[in-house]
Tab-separated table of C-alpha atoms in Angstrom:
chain	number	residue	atom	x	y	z
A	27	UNK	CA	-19.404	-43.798	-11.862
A	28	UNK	CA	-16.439	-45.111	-10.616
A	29	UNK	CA	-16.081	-47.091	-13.511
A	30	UNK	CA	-15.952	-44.430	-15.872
A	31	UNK	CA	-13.645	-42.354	-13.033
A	32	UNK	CA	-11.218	-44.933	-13.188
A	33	UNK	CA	-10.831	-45.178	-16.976
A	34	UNK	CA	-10.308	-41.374	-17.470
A	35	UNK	CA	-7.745	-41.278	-14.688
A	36	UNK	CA	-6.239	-43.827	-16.105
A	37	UNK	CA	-5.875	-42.464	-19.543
A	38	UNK	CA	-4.539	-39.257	-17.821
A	39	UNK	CA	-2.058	-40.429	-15.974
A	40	UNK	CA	-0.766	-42.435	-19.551
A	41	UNK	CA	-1.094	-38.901	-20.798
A	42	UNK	CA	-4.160	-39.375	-23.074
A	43	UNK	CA	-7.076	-37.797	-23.935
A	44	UNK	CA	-10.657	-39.358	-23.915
A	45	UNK	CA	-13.991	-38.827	-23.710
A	46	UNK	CA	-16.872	-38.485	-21.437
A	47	UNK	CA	-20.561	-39.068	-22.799
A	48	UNK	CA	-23.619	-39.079	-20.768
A	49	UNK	CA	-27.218	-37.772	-20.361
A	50	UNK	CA	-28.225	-34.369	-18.861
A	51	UNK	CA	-28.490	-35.352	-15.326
A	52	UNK	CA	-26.259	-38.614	-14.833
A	53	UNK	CA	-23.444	-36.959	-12.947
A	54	UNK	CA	-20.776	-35.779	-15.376
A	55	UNK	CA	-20.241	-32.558	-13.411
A	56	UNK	CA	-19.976	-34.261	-10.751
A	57	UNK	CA	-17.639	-36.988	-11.957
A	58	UNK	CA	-15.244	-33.902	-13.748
A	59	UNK	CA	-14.846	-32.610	-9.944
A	60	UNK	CA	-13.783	-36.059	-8.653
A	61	UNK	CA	-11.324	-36.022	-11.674
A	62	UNK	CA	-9.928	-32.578	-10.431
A	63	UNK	CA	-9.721	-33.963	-6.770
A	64	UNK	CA	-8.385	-36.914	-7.765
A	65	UNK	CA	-4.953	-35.519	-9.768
A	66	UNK	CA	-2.823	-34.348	-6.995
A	67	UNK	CA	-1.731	-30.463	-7.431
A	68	UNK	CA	2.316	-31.692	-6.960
A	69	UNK	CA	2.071	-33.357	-10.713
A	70	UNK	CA	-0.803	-31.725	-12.160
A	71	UNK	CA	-2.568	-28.547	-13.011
A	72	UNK	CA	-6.499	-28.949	-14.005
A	73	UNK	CA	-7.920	-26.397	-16.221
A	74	UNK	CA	-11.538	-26.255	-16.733
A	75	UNK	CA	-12.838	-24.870	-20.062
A	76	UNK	CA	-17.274	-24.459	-20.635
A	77	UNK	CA	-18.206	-24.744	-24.322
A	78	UNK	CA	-21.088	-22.654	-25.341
A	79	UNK	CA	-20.455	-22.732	-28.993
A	80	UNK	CA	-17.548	-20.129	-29.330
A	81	UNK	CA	-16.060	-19.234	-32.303
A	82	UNK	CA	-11.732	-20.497	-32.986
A	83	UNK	CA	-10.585	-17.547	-32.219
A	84	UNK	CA	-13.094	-17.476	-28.670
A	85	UNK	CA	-12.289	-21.287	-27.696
A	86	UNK	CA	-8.326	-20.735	-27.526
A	87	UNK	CA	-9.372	-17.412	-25.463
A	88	UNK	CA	-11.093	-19.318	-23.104
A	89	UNK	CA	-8.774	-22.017	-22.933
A	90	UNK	CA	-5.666	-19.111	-22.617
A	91	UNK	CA	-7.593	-17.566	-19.640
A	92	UNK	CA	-8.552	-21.060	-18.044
A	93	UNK	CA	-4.588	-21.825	-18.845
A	94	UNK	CA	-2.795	-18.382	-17.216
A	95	UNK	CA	-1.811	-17.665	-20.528
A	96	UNK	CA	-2.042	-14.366	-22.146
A	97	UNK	CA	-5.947	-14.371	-24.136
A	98	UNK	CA	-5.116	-11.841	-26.900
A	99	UNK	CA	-3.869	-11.788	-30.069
A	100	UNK	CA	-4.887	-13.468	-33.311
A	101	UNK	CA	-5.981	-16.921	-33.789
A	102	UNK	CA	-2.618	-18.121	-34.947
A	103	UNK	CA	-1.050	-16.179	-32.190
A	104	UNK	CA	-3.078	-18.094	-29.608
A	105	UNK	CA	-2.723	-21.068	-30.081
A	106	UNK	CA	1.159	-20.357	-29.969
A	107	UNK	CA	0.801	-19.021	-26.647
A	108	UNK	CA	-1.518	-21.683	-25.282
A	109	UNK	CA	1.162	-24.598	-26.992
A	110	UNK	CA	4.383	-22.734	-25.145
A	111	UNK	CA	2.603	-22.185	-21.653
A	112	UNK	CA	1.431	-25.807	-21.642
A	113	UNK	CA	4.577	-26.914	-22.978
A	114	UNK	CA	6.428	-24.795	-20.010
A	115	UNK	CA	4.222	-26.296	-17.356
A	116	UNK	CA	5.832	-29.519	-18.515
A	117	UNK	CA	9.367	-28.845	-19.010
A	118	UNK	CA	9.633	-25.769	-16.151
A	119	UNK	CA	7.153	-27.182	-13.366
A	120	UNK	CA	6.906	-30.578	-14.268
A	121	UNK	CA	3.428	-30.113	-13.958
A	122	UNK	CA	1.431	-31.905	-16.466
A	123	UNK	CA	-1.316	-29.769	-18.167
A	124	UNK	CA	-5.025	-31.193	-18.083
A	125	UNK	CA	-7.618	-29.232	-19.688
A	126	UNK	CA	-11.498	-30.114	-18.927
A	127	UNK	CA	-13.781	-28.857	-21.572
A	128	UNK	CA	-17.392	-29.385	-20.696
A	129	UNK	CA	-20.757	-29.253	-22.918
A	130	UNK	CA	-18.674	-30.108	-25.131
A	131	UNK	CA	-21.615	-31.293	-27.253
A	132	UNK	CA	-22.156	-27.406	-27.599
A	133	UNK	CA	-18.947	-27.516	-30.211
A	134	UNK	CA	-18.946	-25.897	-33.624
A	135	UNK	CA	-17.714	-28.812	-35.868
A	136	UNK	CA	-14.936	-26.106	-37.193
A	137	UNK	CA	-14.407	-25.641	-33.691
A	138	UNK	CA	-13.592	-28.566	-32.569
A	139	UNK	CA	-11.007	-29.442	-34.677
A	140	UNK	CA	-8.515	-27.109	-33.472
A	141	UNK	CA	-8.131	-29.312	-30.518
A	142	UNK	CA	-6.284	-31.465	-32.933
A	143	UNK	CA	-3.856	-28.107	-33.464
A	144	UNK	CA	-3.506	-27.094	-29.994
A	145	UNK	CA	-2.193	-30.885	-28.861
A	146	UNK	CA	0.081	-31.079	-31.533
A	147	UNK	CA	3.813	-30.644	-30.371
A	148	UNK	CA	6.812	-31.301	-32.053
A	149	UNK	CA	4.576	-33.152	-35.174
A	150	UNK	CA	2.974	-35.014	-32.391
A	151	UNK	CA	5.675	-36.775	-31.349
A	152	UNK	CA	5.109	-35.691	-27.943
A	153	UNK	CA	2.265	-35.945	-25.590
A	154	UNK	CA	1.983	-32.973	-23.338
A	155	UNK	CA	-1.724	-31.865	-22.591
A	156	UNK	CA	-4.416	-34.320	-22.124
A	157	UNK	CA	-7.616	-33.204	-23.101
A	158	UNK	CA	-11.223	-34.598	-21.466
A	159	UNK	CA	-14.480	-33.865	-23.551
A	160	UNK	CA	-17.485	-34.028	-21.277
A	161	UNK	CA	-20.718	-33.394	-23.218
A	162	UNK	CA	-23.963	-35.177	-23.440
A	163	UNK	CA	-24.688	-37.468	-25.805
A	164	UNK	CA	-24.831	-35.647	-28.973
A	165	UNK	CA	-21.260	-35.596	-28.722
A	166	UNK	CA	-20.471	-39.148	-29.753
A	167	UNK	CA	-22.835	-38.229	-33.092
A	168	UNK	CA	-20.377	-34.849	-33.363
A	169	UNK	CA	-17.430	-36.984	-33.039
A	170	UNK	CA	-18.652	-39.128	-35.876
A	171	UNK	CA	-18.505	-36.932	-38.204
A	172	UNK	CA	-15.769	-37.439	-40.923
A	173	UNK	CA	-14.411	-34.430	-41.240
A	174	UNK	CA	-13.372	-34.750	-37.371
A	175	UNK	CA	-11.887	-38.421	-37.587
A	176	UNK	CA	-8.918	-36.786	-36.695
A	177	UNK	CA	-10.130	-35.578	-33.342
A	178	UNK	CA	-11.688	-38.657	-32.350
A	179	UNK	CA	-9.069	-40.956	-32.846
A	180	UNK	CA	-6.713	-38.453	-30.446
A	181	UNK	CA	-9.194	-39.969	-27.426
A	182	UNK	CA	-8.120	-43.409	-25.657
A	183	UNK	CA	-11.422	-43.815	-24.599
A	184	UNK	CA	-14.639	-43.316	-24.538
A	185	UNK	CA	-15.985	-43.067	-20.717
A	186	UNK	CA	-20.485	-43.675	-20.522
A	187	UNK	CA	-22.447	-41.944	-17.519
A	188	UNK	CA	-26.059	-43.929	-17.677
A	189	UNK	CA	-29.495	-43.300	-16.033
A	190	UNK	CA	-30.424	-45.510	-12.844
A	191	UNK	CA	-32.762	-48.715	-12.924
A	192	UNK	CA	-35.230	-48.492	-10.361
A	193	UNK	CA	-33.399	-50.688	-7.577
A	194	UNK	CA	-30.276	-48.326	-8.207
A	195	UNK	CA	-32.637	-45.198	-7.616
A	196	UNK	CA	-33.777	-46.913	-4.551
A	197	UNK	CA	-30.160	-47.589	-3.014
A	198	UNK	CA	-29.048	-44.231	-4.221
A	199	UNK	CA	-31.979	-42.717	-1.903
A	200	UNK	CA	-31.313	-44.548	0.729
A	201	UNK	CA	-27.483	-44.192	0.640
A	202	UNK	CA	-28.513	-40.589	0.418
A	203	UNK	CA	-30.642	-40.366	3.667
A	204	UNK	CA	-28.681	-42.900	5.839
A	205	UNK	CA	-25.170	-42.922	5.090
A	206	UNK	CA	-24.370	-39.276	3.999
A	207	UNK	CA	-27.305	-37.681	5.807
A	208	UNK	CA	-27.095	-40.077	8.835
A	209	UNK	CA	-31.122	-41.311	9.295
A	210	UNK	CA	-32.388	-44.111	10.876
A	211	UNK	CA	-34.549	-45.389	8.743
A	212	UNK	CA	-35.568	-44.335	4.833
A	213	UNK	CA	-38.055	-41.763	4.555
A	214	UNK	CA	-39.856	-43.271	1.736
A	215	UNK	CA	-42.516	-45.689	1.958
A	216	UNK	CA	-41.897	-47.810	-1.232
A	217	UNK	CA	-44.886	-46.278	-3.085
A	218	UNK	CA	-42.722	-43.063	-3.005
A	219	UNK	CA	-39.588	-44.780	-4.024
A	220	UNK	CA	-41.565	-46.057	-7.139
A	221	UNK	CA	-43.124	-42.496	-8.295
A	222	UNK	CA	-39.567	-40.735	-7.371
A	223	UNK	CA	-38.626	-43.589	-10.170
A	224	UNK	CA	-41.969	-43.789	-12.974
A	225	UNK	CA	-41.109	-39.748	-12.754
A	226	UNK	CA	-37.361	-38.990	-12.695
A	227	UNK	CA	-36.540	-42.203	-14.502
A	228	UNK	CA	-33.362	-42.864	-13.133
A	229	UNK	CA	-32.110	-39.273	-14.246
A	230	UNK	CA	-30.089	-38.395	-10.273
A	231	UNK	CA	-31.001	-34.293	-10.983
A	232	UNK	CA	-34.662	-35.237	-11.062
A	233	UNK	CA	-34.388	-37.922	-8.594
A	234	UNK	CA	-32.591	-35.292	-6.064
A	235	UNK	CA	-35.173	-32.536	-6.831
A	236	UNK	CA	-38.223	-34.920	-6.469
A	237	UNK	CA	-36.654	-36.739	-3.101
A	238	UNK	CA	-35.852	-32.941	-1.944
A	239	UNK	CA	-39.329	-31.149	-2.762
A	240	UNK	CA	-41.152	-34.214	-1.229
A	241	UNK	CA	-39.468	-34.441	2.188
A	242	UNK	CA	-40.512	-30.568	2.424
A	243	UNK	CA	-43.465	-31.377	1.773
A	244	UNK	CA	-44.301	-34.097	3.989
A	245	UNK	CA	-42.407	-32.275	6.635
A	246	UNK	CA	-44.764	-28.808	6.321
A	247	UNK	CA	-48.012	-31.888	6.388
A	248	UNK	CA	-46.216	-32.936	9.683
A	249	UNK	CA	-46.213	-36.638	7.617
A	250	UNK	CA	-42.883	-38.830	9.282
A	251	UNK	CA	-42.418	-40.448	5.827
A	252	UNK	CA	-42.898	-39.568	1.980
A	253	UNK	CA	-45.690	-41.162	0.106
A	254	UNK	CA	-46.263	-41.066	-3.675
A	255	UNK	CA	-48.999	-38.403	-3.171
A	256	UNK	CA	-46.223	-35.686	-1.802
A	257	UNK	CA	-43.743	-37.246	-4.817
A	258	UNK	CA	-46.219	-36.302	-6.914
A	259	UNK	CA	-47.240	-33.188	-5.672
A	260	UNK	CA	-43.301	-32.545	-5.877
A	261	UNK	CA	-43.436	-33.036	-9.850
A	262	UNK	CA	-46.480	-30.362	-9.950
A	263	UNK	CA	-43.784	-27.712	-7.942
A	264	UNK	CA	-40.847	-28.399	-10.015
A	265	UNK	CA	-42.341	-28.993	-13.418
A	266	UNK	CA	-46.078	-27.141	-13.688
C-alpha cells in the first residue's frame, strides 16, 4: 500500500499522470483518500471523478462539475471550459489541478481517449493536470488496446494493489484489533484466522466483513474468542 502510495505521489508531485490497478477489495478507495490527504490544499486541489460508463459529452460533465467549472454546453465547448479552469487554477492560484477518476475500468474505449484531449495544453508542451486512473484490473487489458496507445503512454506509472497471503491476513487482523482498536490479546484462535483466510482469500473487504460478522457472533454466544465455526457461520450471513 504504501508502496504504491508513494509512487503515485511521486508522479504527482513531477506533475504526471499514472495508473492505479487492483482487485475489487484490495484497498484502492482507500489508497485514493490517502492520496487526497496526502497533497496539501496550499498547492493542490483534488478532484474526484466516478466512471460508470458515460458517454464524451457526460465524462467532461462530470469532470466540469467535480472541477467548479461550468457543465453545459457542447462537447467541444467542454472540454474548453474544463482546459481554461484547470489552466487558471495553475496560473491564477497556483494551485495544481489533480483529477481522480475511479472505476475507471468502467470506461468506454471512445471514452477514454478524450483524456488524451483534455491534458493537452499548448500542443502538450505543458503539463498542467495530472490525471490518476483507479480501476480494477480490467483496466490494464483496456489500456492495451491500440487504439488507446496514446492514453497509456501519458501515465508514468503503473501503481498494483494485491490480495493478502495468509500471514499478511493474520497481521492485518491483529493490527486491526490491537493497535487501532486497542485489545489485549487477538480475538481469533488460529483456526479462525485460517477460515477468515481459505474464505476471504486475502481480499481486506471480505476479510473485514468475515472478522466483523464473527466477533458478533461469538459475542451474542457469550464465546471470549472467534473460532472457525462462527467464521463460518459469518460466510452463511454475508453470502447465503
Amino acid at each position: 500500500f504504501e508502496a504504491a502510495l508513494n509512487g503515485l505521489l511521486r508522479n504527482i508531485h513531477l506533475r504526471l499522470s499514472a495508473a492505479l490497478i487492483g482487485a475489487s477489495g484490495t484497498g484502492k478507495s482507500a489508497l485514493l483518500r490517502a492520496i487526497d490527504d496526502a497533497l496539501p490544499d496550499a498547492r493542490f486541489r483534488v478532484s474526484y471523478v466516478k466512471v460508470t460508463g458515460l458517454s464524451k459529452r457526460d465524462l467532461c460533465r462530470e469532470v466540469a462539475t467535480a472541477i467548479g467549472a461550468k457543465p453545459a454546453g457542447s462537447y467541444p465547448m467542454l472540454v474548453r471550459s474544463i482546459q481554461e479552469h484547470l489552466l487558471g487554477r495553475t496560473e491564477a492560484d497556483g494551485l495544481r489541478p489533480v483529477i481522480l477518476f475511479d472505476d475507471a475500468h468502467e470506461f468506454r474505449p471512445d471514452v477514454l481517449g478524450v483524456l488524451r484531449v483534455l491534458g493537452n495544453f499548448e500542443m502538450d508542451s505543458r503539463l498542467v493536470v495530472s490525471f490518476v486512473l483507479c480501476g480494477q484490473t480490467p483496466l490494464r487489458t483496456l489500456l492495451r488496446r491500440d487504439n488507446l496507445e496514446d492514453v497509456a503512454r501519458r501515465l508514468a506509472s503503473y501503481a498494483t494493489l494485491r490480495l493478502l497471503s495468509r500471514d499478511e491476513s493474520g497481521r492485518y487482523l491483529t493490527h486491526r484489533c490491537c493497535t487501532i482498536a486497542g485489545v489485549d490479546t487477538l480475538p481469533f484462535d488460529t483456526p479462525a484466522l485460517d477460515a477468515i483466510y481459505e474464505i476471504g482469500r486475502g481480499n481486506l473487504r471480505a476479510t473485514d466483513q468475515l472478522a466483523r460478522v464473527s466477533l458478533q457472533l461469538a459475542s451474542d454466544q457469550d464465546h471470549p474468542v472467534v473460532g472457525s465455526n462462527h467464521v463460518v457461520e459469518a460466510r452463511k450471513l454475508l453470502w447465503p
